[in-house]
């Protein structure tokens, strides 16, 4: 294929109040026709600024100081603004990172999509509107004509992302730039969006630049990868070559920080020490040297050139890692990274023995009493109509008859798509919502029905880490005031003691004591997550509910936060409920995993057994949807996973709620709700008429349902398509 985009020694600077930041520092890249180029790296490494420099949509104070951006043979850097306006949205489409802030909340989505068509094509408004409906259908929007008059805030995250892609594709561009198009989306929606982009690339014969911090996203989609650090390209190669044999220490460190690379969930994840450099300060030598475990004196004095063993795989390093012979396949990262003795891997059974995990016990062992016991929990939210009378017209079934136990000192992972009831359960446990029915027994007391004063006392023992730490902190308050507030509410300590307690907790989560004088917006995402954990731990709780605590973090920062949470759990004896949609992260941190679907608990059991031997098709679909940093694995499972849209919780499907999306569903699934049955390891339960694994027994003791699967009968009906084994 011919080269469509050719970037040569691009330099972009941003003028700040205290200096000038070199956001893009000598970047050279090329993208061929119909090719997908992945750009990866931590936040602040120049990925987004490189993408914005191509179409010159830079923030205030940003400007290109030198270099060339040749697009279709024309240097965009030398073009006037009028010529650039003809390119933006017409020849080059852009999908921005946050669709909610990128879409105009006051304009219907149909008008926003049609605007690009009206600007670049000689068409009428009716034709532009018809084109808007056409591209909405192209990106898989249900009932596209009806959605044209909808506002952005009324759509789900996945639908808003589809609208952004439709806007970018309305004029059939030659190049699509997708900046973190799947950040913080559910794994199932993420998979649909990535498959959509890949499918549209083939159908429209366009090239794609995919900007992301997720190596798994790159593995299954990109033809080539460029790794960026400190505004520079430090390594670039074909995807298979880079994943098989990374040569730059920074690339190697990104791989080793992945939870899926950990041999055992007892081992600490490798985390890159320090932070990316301040791009407004002069950088001498290799910019990665202060964080590199292989750095020597030459690295601190000289900047390494971008070269390599072959022209197809250049890297900027004096001490490359990996093998210079580009024929070695990828092997799993070692269990221990860095100096000191290696920690031997342990089985999940040994791990539970060490940490007291497992709600059940075998033989004559003493049964562990749970710290938290949720029993037949139900939460329905009323649906009303009318501005004044507020008549009830229905209800949302957010949580439907859910039961589970969490032993003290363990972590239970709660997984599922958005809208499945995970966060609602977390809010019910901490007392932010009242259950419709059911019990929440904490330390032997049913806290679901205690008085307001008793609830306030109990709230000291149960704390919540909110999904978005920035939104959960008052931007007008300094960190010192934010951390003092819970102590004042609970009437704990005198003023001097409060200051000492705050200093101790900041030190424990790895933040300086001077942080008390700063505002939340002055911290990075990882630092704000540490602040959220510090606020939760100030009251010395026994149970912490962590709602998506690492969903939008870079892989290196994610490793730091997960390691810190594990260390604090060991030191303080904490119990966690870890809510997430990413099963690879949940697998690493959790002793047990509970899988939710549309308010129902469909599978629960030991984490490793759930991951290796899922019994429910939904669990298997979630596992298949998780991107893994292996190109061969990703491409082999390209068409597997959960498909279709989540049904409405106002009118959930009869029988098994997952049946409308299940490839194994049969007529009985619509009539009878499946009971929980035992599978595999002790404590592994799943509710499915046609499970992926044979059940240990017929029905869980205590239930009134009779077995629906006759012994010896096939687990899969004749009309159900076979599923690939895990």
XYZ file of C-alpha atoms in Angstrom:
726
model
C 0.000 0.000 0.000
C 1.104 3.591 -0.658
C 1.893 5.892 2.276
C -1.105 8.035 3.214
C 0.375 9.982 6.145
C 4.051 10.753 6.677
C 5.171 12.690 9.787
C 8.772 13.925 9.770
C 10.552 15.276 12.867
C 7.403 16.925 14.251
C 7.913 19.402 17.114
C 4.893 20.763 19.008
C 5.143 23.129 21.954
C 2.555 24.438 24.406
C 3.148 27.804 26.045
C 2.330 27.680 29.750
C 2.387 30.328 32.469
C 5.582 28.916 33.941
C 7.349 27.893 30.738
C 7.064 25.958 27.494
C 6.201 22.258 27.315
C 7.633 20.219 24.442
C 4.577 18.001 24.057
C 5.793 16.426 20.787
C 9.559 16.246 20.470
C 10.843 15.065 17.100
C 8.233 12.448 16.208
C 8.533 10.642 12.871
C 5.801 8.202 11.835
C 4.044 6.963 8.729
C 0.666 5.352 8.069
C -0.039 3.413 4.901
C -3.387 3.233 3.152
C -5.890 0.921 4.928
C -3.395 0.326 7.765
C -4.034 0.532 11.532
C -1.223 2.177 13.478
C -1.414 1.854 17.264
C 0.181 4.524 19.467
C 0.670 3.473 23.102
C 2.189 4.945 26.248
C 1.295 6.424 29.623
C -0.740 9.598 30.058
C 1.405 12.650 29.389
C 3.694 10.873 26.917
C 2.476 12.802 23.858
C 0.079 10.345 22.203
C -2.936 12.644 22.039
C -0.829 15.716 21.224
C 0.677 13.893 18.247
C -2.802 13.033 16.998
C -4.070 16.597 17.490
C -0.985 18.013 15.779
C -1.870 16.151 12.587
C -5.066 18.181 12.160
C -3.759 21.134 14.219
C -6.543 21.100 16.808
C -4.123 22.025 19.581
C -5.080 23.481 22.982
C -4.638 27.144 23.784
C -0.959 28.070 23.561
C -0.112 25.058 21.396
C 1.684 25.413 18.054
C 3.895 23.370 15.729
C 7.434 24.779 15.756
C 9.024 22.538 13.105
C 8.620 19.367 11.105
C 6.264 18.152 8.386
C 2.913 16.341 8.234
C 2.436 15.046 4.697
C -1.103 13.833 4.075
C -1.821 12.493 0.601
C 1.328 14.296 -0.536
C 0.338 17.706 0.929
C 2.221 19.207 3.903
C -0.549 20.186 6.320
C 1.868 22.224 8.454
C 2.309 24.700 5.598
C -1.404 24.996 4.769
C -3.577 27.977 5.776
C -6.464 27.516 8.197
C -9.025 27.574 5.378
C -7.355 24.558 3.744
C -7.173 22.701 7.071
C -10.921 23.195 7.593
C -11.526 21.396 4.293
C -9.421 18.453 5.532
C -10.832 18.140 9.058
C -13.975 16.038 9.098
C -13.737 15.426 5.357
C -10.448 13.625 4.638
C -9.434 13.075 8.285
C -12.009 12.111 10.922
C -11.392 12.334 14.661
C -12.983 10.321 17.487
C -12.246 12.166 20.728
C -11.547 10.508 24.067
C -14.659 11.575 25.996
C -17.794 11.587 23.816
C -19.952 13.205 26.514
C -17.799 16.346 26.647
C -17.159 16.289 22.870
C -20.847 16.264 21.904
C -22.924 19.424 22.243
C -25.514 18.761 24.998
C -27.913 21.369 23.554
C -27.994 20.001 19.990
C -29.681 16.793 18.830
C -27.242 14.143 17.644
C -28.795 14.054 14.167
C -28.032 17.748 13.657
C -24.471 17.306 14.934
C -23.766 14.494 12.470
C -25.471 16.345 9.597
C -23.363 19.458 10.272
C -20.209 17.824 8.880
C -22.082 16.718 5.746
C -23.479 20.225 5.174
C -20.012 21.766 5.553
C -18.196 19.445 3.140
C -20.851 18.318 0.669
C -23.245 20.271 -1.544
C -26.426 18.712 -0.177
C -29.744 19.871 1.259
C -30.650 19.607 4.947
C -32.957 16.691 4.177
C -30.129 14.868 2.396
C -27.726 15.610 5.265
C -30.258 14.248 7.756
C -30.725 11.125 5.651
C -26.944 10.694 5.592
C -26.855 11.055 9.392
C -29.394 8.241 9.740
C -27.413 6.154 7.247
C -24.104 6.417 9.135
C -25.847 5.807 12.479
C -27.122 2.562 10.999
C -23.626 1.866 9.663
C -22.148 2.029 13.171
C -24.804 -0.296 14.579
C -27.076 2.180 16.357
C -30.472 0.551 17.079
C -33.370 2.334 15.315
C -31.156 5.072 13.829
C -34.016 7.224 12.473
C -35.550 7.486 15.937
C -32.198 8.425 17.509
C -31.672 11.472 15.297
C -33.730 13.679 17.613
C -32.120 12.354 20.819
C -29.724 14.369 22.976
C -26.324 12.956 23.916
C -26.964 12.763 27.661
C -29.872 10.375 27.079
C -27.603 7.749 25.484
C -25.412 5.126 27.111
C -21.620 5.347 26.933
C -21.407 2.829 24.104
C -24.098 4.606 22.088
C -22.386 7.993 22.552
C -19.175 6.450 21.262
C -21.058 5.175 18.209
C -22.383 8.700 17.600
C -18.814 10.051 17.711
C -17.695 7.436 15.184
C -20.686 8.241 12.964
C -19.765 11.952 12.999
C -16.174 11.109 12.049
C -17.272 8.815 9.203
C -20.098 10.948 7.783
C -17.916 12.154 4.884
C -16.040 8.849 4.425
C -12.540 10.079 5.391
C -9.323 8.466 4.217
C -7.888 8.518 7.752
C -9.638 8.003 11.086
C -7.889 9.080 14.305
C -9.399 7.331 17.346
C -8.137 8.767 20.652
C -8.802 6.290 23.503
C -12.144 5.293 21.942
C -12.872 2.621 24.565
C -11.515 4.088 27.827
C -13.679 3.148 30.850
C -16.225 1.293 28.678
C -17.417 -2.192 29.601
C -15.335 -4.944 28.028
C -18.304 -6.090 25.941
C -19.010 -2.577 24.612
C -15.273 -2.033 24.115
C -15.073 -5.169 22.004
C -18.061 -4.087 19.911
C -16.548 -0.630 19.293
C -13.158 -2.054 18.285
C -14.754 -4.604 15.974
C -16.889 -1.820 14.508
C -13.827 0.345 13.756
C -12.016 -2.617 12.209
C -15.022 -3.572 10.086
C -15.585 -0.002 8.876
C -11.902 0.329 8.010
C -12.230 -2.619 5.626
C -15.552 -1.530 4.165
C -14.548 2.126 3.638
C -10.887 1.328 2.795
C -9.546 3.891 5.245
C -6.481 4.015 7.481
C -6.731 4.267 11.293
C -4.530 5.713 14.026
C -5.565 4.052 17.299
C -4.354 5.946 20.383
C -4.602 3.988 23.640
C -2.829 2.962 26.832
C -4.284 -0.564 26.657
C -1.838 -3.041 25.120
C -4.622 -5.599 24.709
C -6.561 -3.210 22.466
C -3.492 -2.784 20.278
C -2.714 -6.520 20.160
C -5.870 -7.560 18.375
C -6.301 -4.622 15.999
C -3.119 -2.789 14.988
C -0.831 -3.713 12.094
C 2.053 -1.698 13.549
C 2.723 -0.127 16.959
C 4.581 3.029 18.022
C 5.499 3.326 21.703
C 5.799 6.924 22.937
C 7.494 8.344 26.022
C 8.163 12.003 26.930
C 6.861 13.239 23.578
C 9.132 10.923 21.574
C 8.832 7.601 19.780
C 11.050 5.148 21.680
C 10.160 1.982 19.737
C 8.144 1.017 16.689
C 7.590 -2.291 14.898
C 5.016 -4.636 13.460
C 2.595 -5.701 16.173
C 3.685 -9.337 16.237
C 7.384 -8.429 16.363
C 6.944 -5.899 19.163
C 4.768 -8.180 21.315
C 7.068 -11.172 20.752
C 10.280 -9.312 21.409
C 10.078 -5.792 22.934
C 13.486 -4.130 22.800
C 13.046 -0.917 24.804
C 12.962 -1.227 28.632
C 9.884 1.013 28.746
C 7.948 -1.307 26.425
C 9.068 -4.295 28.484
C 7.919 -2.569 31.701
C 4.464 -1.853 30.234
C 4.035 -5.565 29.508
C 5.250 -6.639 32.946
C 2.779 -4.309 34.703
C -0.200 -6.189 33.218
C -2.199 -8.220 35.788
C -2.583 -11.060 33.273
C 1.222 -11.503 33.237
C 1.338 -12.282 36.958
C 1.958 -15.974 37.609
C 0.189 -15.837 40.977
C -2.198 -13.344 42.518
C 0.056 -13.331 45.576
C 2.864 -11.699 43.596
C 3.098 -7.922 43.464
C 2.710 -6.474 39.979
C 5.742 -4.791 38.534
C 5.180 -1.031 38.613
C 7.374 1.489 36.859
C 8.914 3.680 39.563
C 8.407 7.432 39.489
C 6.381 9.448 37.015
C 6.840 10.575 33.383
C 9.091 13.650 33.166
C 7.903 17.243 33.239
C 7.977 18.226 29.566
C 8.379 21.914 30.458
C 11.787 21.206 32.037
C 14.962 20.458 30.031
C 15.656 16.733 29.609
C 19.279 15.599 29.507
C 20.090 12.135 28.233
C 17.501 9.393 27.867
C 14.138 10.650 29.226
C 13.371 7.181 30.639
C 16.700 6.868 32.497
C 15.405 8.037 35.935
C 12.838 5.187 35.922
C 14.880 2.534 34.096
C 16.378 -0.426 35.980
C 19.087 -0.830 33.310
C 20.239 2.809 33.135
C 23.962 3.623 33.296
C 25.924 6.850 33.228
C 25.792 7.153 29.438
C 21.968 7.047 29.606
C 21.967 10.079 31.918
C 24.323 12.079 29.712
C 23.379 11.279 26.109
C 20.093 10.837 24.299
C 20.012 7.460 22.499
C 19.252 7.625 18.770
C 16.268 5.804 17.291
C 17.881 2.806 15.601
C 17.625 -0.970 15.855
C 18.612 -4.384 14.579
C 16.531 -3.853 11.435
C 14.948 -0.768 9.836
C 11.543 -2.321 10.534
C 12.107 -2.391 14.325
C 13.908 0.746 15.552
C 14.261 1.583 19.260
C 15.978 4.350 21.234
C 18.087 2.621 23.895
C 21.767 2.050 24.738
C 20.932 -1.146 26.663
C 18.130 -2.899 24.757
C 16.281 -5.821 26.307
C 14.961 -8.912 24.582
C 16.758 -10.831 21.873
C 18.402 -9.226 18.820
C 17.282 -12.218 16.741
C 13.702 -11.473 15.847
C 12.466 -15.069 15.925
C 11.651 -15.606 19.620
C 7.993 -16.041 20.595
C 6.526 -14.250 23.589
C 6.736 -16.017 26.968
C 4.985 -15.024 30.166
C 6.667 -12.453 32.363
C 8.533 -13.856 35.395
C 6.719 -13.970 38.710
C 9.213 -11.575 40.286
C 10.761 -8.459 38.753
C 13.705 -6.538 40.127
C 16.169 -7.214 42.944
C 15.525 -9.594 45.822
C 14.367 -13.199 46.053
C 11.611 -14.392 43.755
C 8.260 -15.351 45.261
C 7.139 -18.823 44.347
C 3.708 -19.103 42.750
C 0.980 -20.762 44.811
C -2.266 -22.421 43.900
C -5.588 -20.743 44.585
C -6.213 -23.292 47.388
C -2.917 -22.473 49.089
C -3.648 -18.793 48.634
C -7.040 -19.123 50.317
C -5.432 -21.044 53.183
C -2.904 -18.265 53.755
C -5.397 -15.399 53.627
C -8.426 -17.132 55.187
C -10.403 -17.098 51.934
C -13.292 -19.326 50.987
C -16.755 -19.300 52.495
C -16.859 -23.103 52.558
C -14.474 -25.663 53.970
C -13.738 -29.304 53.282
C -13.514 -32.173 55.741
C -13.189 -31.304 59.397
C -11.830 -27.778 58.826
C -13.520 -24.978 60.735
C -15.940 -22.918 58.655
C -14.938 -19.264 58.275
C -17.619 -16.870 59.526
C -18.281 -14.155 56.927
C -17.722 -10.518 57.818
C -20.502 -9.573 55.370
C -23.478 -11.726 54.431
C -25.925 -10.472 51.796
C -29.163 -12.480 51.840
C -31.928 -12.345 49.194
C -31.195 -8.683 48.452
C -33.711 -6.838 46.254
C -33.631 -3.235 45.082
C -36.272 -1.753 42.779
C -36.258 1.901 41.709
C -39.595 3.538 40.957
C -40.247 4.929 37.473
C -42.540 7.963 37.617
C -44.169 10.347 35.184
C -45.531 13.848 35.576
C -43.742 16.946 36.841
C -46.069 17.501 39.814
C -47.979 14.336 40.723
C -45.074 11.956 40.011
C -47.268 8.929 39.319
C -45.488 5.578 39.483
C -45.578 3.909 36.080
C -43.169 1.033 36.665
C -39.977 -0.008 38.394
C -36.359 -0.751 37.523
C -35.194 -4.141 38.777
C -31.644 -3.132 39.749
C -30.891 -6.013 42.158
C -33.026 -9.179 42.151
C -32.678 -11.747 44.966
C -28.865 -11.683 45.322
C -27.051 -13.598 48.097
C -23.332 -13.942 48.837
C -20.850 -14.022 51.748
C -17.516 -12.187 52.079
C -15.109 -13.660 54.687
C -12.953 -11.235 56.683
C -9.594 -10.347 55.160
C -10.531 -11.466 51.638
C -11.473 -9.726 48.385
C -14.641 -10.477 46.459
C -14.695 -9.252 42.879
C -18.068 -8.101 41.531
C -18.150 -8.069 37.720
C -20.626 -7.431 34.935
C -21.611 -4.841 32.356
C -22.898 -1.381 33.208
C -26.513 -1.637 34.304
C -26.102 -5.087 35.855
C -26.454 -3.875 39.450
C -22.824 -3.913 40.654
C -22.685 -0.300 41.837
C -26.199 -0.546 43.314
C -25.066 -3.450 45.493
C -22.065 -1.386 46.609
C -24.291 1.557 47.512
C -26.672 -0.738 49.392
C -23.812 -2.238 51.413
C -22.445 1.171 52.471
C -25.927 2.533 53.219
C -26.331 5.086 50.428
C -29.445 3.205 49.300
C -32.114 1.299 51.235
C -32.988 -2.204 49.970
C -36.533 -3.037 48.882
C -36.161 -6.331 50.747
C -33.480 -8.698 51.968
C -30.776 -8.561 54.623
C -27.240 -7.132 54.777
C -25.585 -8.722 57.808
C -22.306 -7.076 58.836
C -20.457 -8.492 61.864
C -23.647 -10.249 62.923
C -25.912 -7.158 62.671
C -28.494 -6.573 59.922
C -27.485 -3.064 58.858
C -30.125 -2.865 56.142
C -32.814 -1.926 58.651
C -30.992 -0.070 61.451
C -31.879 3.491 62.490
C -30.132 6.551 61.105
C -27.885 6.996 64.157
C -26.860 3.337 64.221
C -26.191 3.511 60.495
C -23.858 6.498 60.999
C -21.914 4.587 63.637
C -21.714 1.540 61.395
C -20.641 3.653 58.397
C -17.290 4.114 60.100
C -16.650 0.389 59.569
C -17.749 0.339 55.897
C -16.323 2.835 53.403
C -16.786 3.426 49.674
C -14.231 4.404 47.033
C -16.232 6.116 44.289
C -15.671 5.337 40.613
C -14.585 8.879 39.699
C -12.398 10.332 42.481
C -12.329 13.769 40.852
C -16.127 14.022 40.822
C -16.406 12.760 44.417
C -14.177 15.526 45.818
C -15.240 19.169 46.182
C -12.991 21.094 43.744
C -13.168 24.183 46.017
C -11.746 22.365 49.041
C -8.096 21.634 49.712
C -7.079 18.045 50.351
C -6.585 18.771 54.061
C -10.205 19.872 54.407
C -11.466 16.935 52.331
C -9.674 14.453 54.591
C -10.672 16.258 57.795
C -14.388 16.151 56.923
C -15.069 12.435 57.699
C -13.159 12.725 60.987
C -15.269 15.730 61.988
C -18.539 13.999 61.039
C -17.655 10.986 63.190
C -16.339 13.236 66.010
C -12.955 11.514 65.999
C -9.756 12.980 67.460
C -8.874 16.507 68.510
C -7.527 19.030 65.997
C -3.854 18.127 66.477
C -4.607 14.422 66.411
C -6.552 14.845 63.174
C -3.555 16.483 61.504
C -1.324 13.631 62.668
C -3.819 11.032 61.422
C -3.973 12.721 58.010
C -0.174 12.824 57.728
C 0.027 9.131 58.625
C -2.567 8.062 56.070
C -1.009 10.192 53.294
C 2.326 8.540 53.993
C 0.666 5.129 53.941
C -0.805 5.688 50.467
C 2.430 7.172 49.133
C 1.619 10.897 49.033
C 3.659 13.744 50.602
C 2.295 15.572 53.633
C 2.415 18.814 51.593
C -0.513 17.435 49.562
C -2.919 18.823 52.197
C -2.421 22.323 50.756
C -3.311 21.367 47.184
C -6.645 21.066 45.358
C -7.864 17.808 43.731
C -7.349 19.092 40.186
C -3.628 19.517 40.875
C -3.133 15.752 41.140
C -2.810 13.102 38.452
C -5.425 10.363 38.057
C -3.377 7.850 40.020
C -2.728 10.356 42.813
C -6.451 11.188 43.050
C -7.161 7.485 43.364
C -4.683 7.362 46.267
C -6.485 10.299 47.867
C -9.803 8.486 47.538
C -8.299 5.451 49.255
C -6.789 7.651 51.986
C -10.186 9.226 52.692
C -11.787 5.779 52.913
C -9.108 4.426 55.274
C -9.014 7.408 57.646
C -11.859 5.956 59.706
C -10.066 2.594 59.926
C -12.891 0.570 58.347
C -13.133 -3.204 58.243
C -14.770 -3.324 54.797
C -13.977 -1.158 51.750
C -16.214 -1.169 48.660
C -14.049 -0.104 45.690
C -16.173 0.879 42.674
C -14.084 0.682 39.464
C -10.963 2.079 41.203
C -8.590 1.497 38.246
C -10.896 1.489 35.201
C -9.457 4.594 33.520
C -5.828 4.408 34.709
C -2.713 3.659 32.678
C -1.385 0.129 33.095
C 1.646 1.331 35.090
C -0.442 3.498 37.459
C -2.999 0.678 37.710
C -0.236 -1.655 38.918
C 0.832 0.869 41.566
C -2.724 1.271 42.889
C -3.418 -2.485 42.937
C -0.136 -3.189 44.751
C -0.929 -0.463 47.282
C -4.424 -1.864 47.918
C -2.972 -5.345 48.440
C -0.297 -4.049 50.850
C -2.857 -2.103 52.875
C -5.092 -5.156 53.027
C -2.243 -7.266 54.425
C -1.206 -4.627 56.974
C -4.690 -3.627 58.143
C -6.608 -6.867 57.634
C -9.027 -5.142 55.247
C -11.888 -6.815 53.428
C -12.648 -5.577 49.896
C -15.587 -5.716 47.529
C -13.857 -4.877 44.250
C -16.313 -3.753 41.548
C -15.057 -3.831 37.967
C -15.917 -4.845 34.419
C -12.348 -6.044 33.716
C -12.066 -9.735 34.595
C -8.266 -9.785 34.213
C -7.921 -7.184 36.989
C -10.591 -8.865 39.120
C -8.884 -12.221 38.700
C -5.623 -10.785 40.032
C -7.025 -9.022 43.114
C -9.873 -11.346 44.129
C -10.177 -14.493 46.203
C -13.724 -15.019 44.932
C -15.657 -13.597 41.979
C -19.389 -12.891 41.658
C -20.796 -12.302 38.161
C -23.891 -10.099 37.816
C -26.259 -9.818 34.868
C -29.265 -7.480 34.800
C -29.649 -7.540 38.581
C -29.181 -11.312 38.982
C -26.219 -13.234 40.355
C -25.447 -15.754 37.580
C -22.152 -17.227 38.838
C -19.982 -17.074 41.961
C -16.957 -18.971 43.211
C -13.158 -19.012 43.697
C -11.541 -16.521 41.359
C -9.159 -18.875 39.586
C -11.821 -21.549 39.077
C -14.291 -19.008 37.663
C -11.665 -17.707 35.238
C -10.344 -21.104 34.104
C -13.608 -23.063 34.145
C -16.586 -20.704 33.713
C -19.908 -22.523 33.859
C -22.208 -19.706 32.695
C -22.117 -18.534 29.038
C -22.204 -14.899 30.187
C -19.054 -15.350 32.277
C -17.363 -17.008 29.301
C -18.444 -14.085 27.114
C -16.958 -11.550 29.541
C -13.662 -13.457 29.620
C -13.526 -13.607 25.825
C -14.221 -9.866 25.610
C -11.266 -8.902 27.843
C -8.403 -7.744 25.570
C -5.161 -9.638 26.178
C -1.686 -8.507 25.211
C -1.163 -11.320 22.716
C -1.917 -10.733 19.018
C -2.468 -14.428 18.234
C -4.946 -14.908 21.089
C -6.790 -11.686 20.308
C -7.244 -12.454 16.637
C -8.360 -16.028 17.358
C -11.222 -14.813 19.582
C -12.240 -11.882 17.370
C -15.804 -13.160 16.889
C -16.365 -14.510 20.408
C -17.852 -12.748 23.395
C -21.208 -11.302 24.414
C -23.165 -9.736 21.561
C -26.321 -7.645 21.387
C -27.667 -4.920 23.647
C -28.458 -5.222 27.356
C -32.269 -5.530 27.813
C -34.194 -2.941 29.804
C -34.278 -3.485 33.566
C -37.791 -1.978 33.579
C -39.115 -5.041 31.741
C -36.465 -7.770 32.074
C -36.809 -10.990 30.046
C -38.770 -13.852 31.600
C -37.016 -16.951 32.875
C -33.270 -16.567 32.429
C -32.569 -12.872 31.933
C -29.526 -13.630 29.752
C -31.458 -15.755 27.261
C -31.981 -12.919 24.722
C -28.200 -12.766 24.164
C -27.254 -16.379 24.877
C -26.158 -18.651 21.982
C -27.250 -21.732 23.970
C -30.769 -20.539 24.888
C -33.726 -22.829 24.306
C -37.458 -22.708 24.978
C -37.135 -23.714 28.628
C -34.917 -20.681 29.308
C -37.868 -18.362 28.621
C -40.232 -20.270 30.934
C -38.204 -21.199 34.002
C -35.554 -19.248 35.868
C -32.493 -21.499 36.329
C -31.478 -22.347 39.915
C -27.937 -22.092 41.266
C -26.052 -25.389 40.973
C -22.592 -26.511 42.088
C -19.695 -26.742 39.642
C -16.047 -27.708 40.064
C -14.334 -26.275 43.144
C -16.195 -25.842 46.470
C -18.230 -22.652 46.457
C -18.484 -22.483 42.642
C -22.162 -21.912 41.790
C -23.855 -20.948 38.534
C -27.459 -20.489 37.368
C -27.850 -21.939 33.869
C -30.020 -24.617 32.239
C -27.310 -25.432 29.676
C -23.981 -24.689 31.394
C -20.529 -24.965 29.848
C -19.365 -27.368 32.567
C -21.160 -30.427 34.045
C -22.712 -29.662 37.461
C -21.510 -31.520 40.546
C -25.060 -32.075 41.823
C -28.625 -31.263 40.853
C -29.698 -28.305 43.003
C -28.077 -26.290 45.768
C -29.447 -27.388 49.192
C -32.057 -24.968 50.500
C -33.600 -24.183 47.110
C -37.029 -25.443 46.123
C -36.304 -25.816 42.393
C -35.949 -29.303 40.998
C -33.150 -30.119 38.568
C -33.854 -29.239 34.966
C -30.979 -31.252 33.500
C -31.585 -34.995 33.666
C -28.456 -37.008 34.552
C -26.814 -38.261 31.398
C -28.646 -35.806 29.129
C -26.530 -33.574 26.867
C -25.667 -30.189 28.370
C -26.342 -28.504 25.065
C -29.525 -28.849 23.052
C -29.441 -29.887 19.394
C -30.266 -26.389 18.165
C -27.564 -24.623 20.202
C -24.299 -23.842 18.403
C -21.152 -25.236 20.063
C -18.967 -22.781 21.947
C -15.155 -22.913 21.811
C -13.510 -24.235 24.966
C -11.570 -21.849 27.165
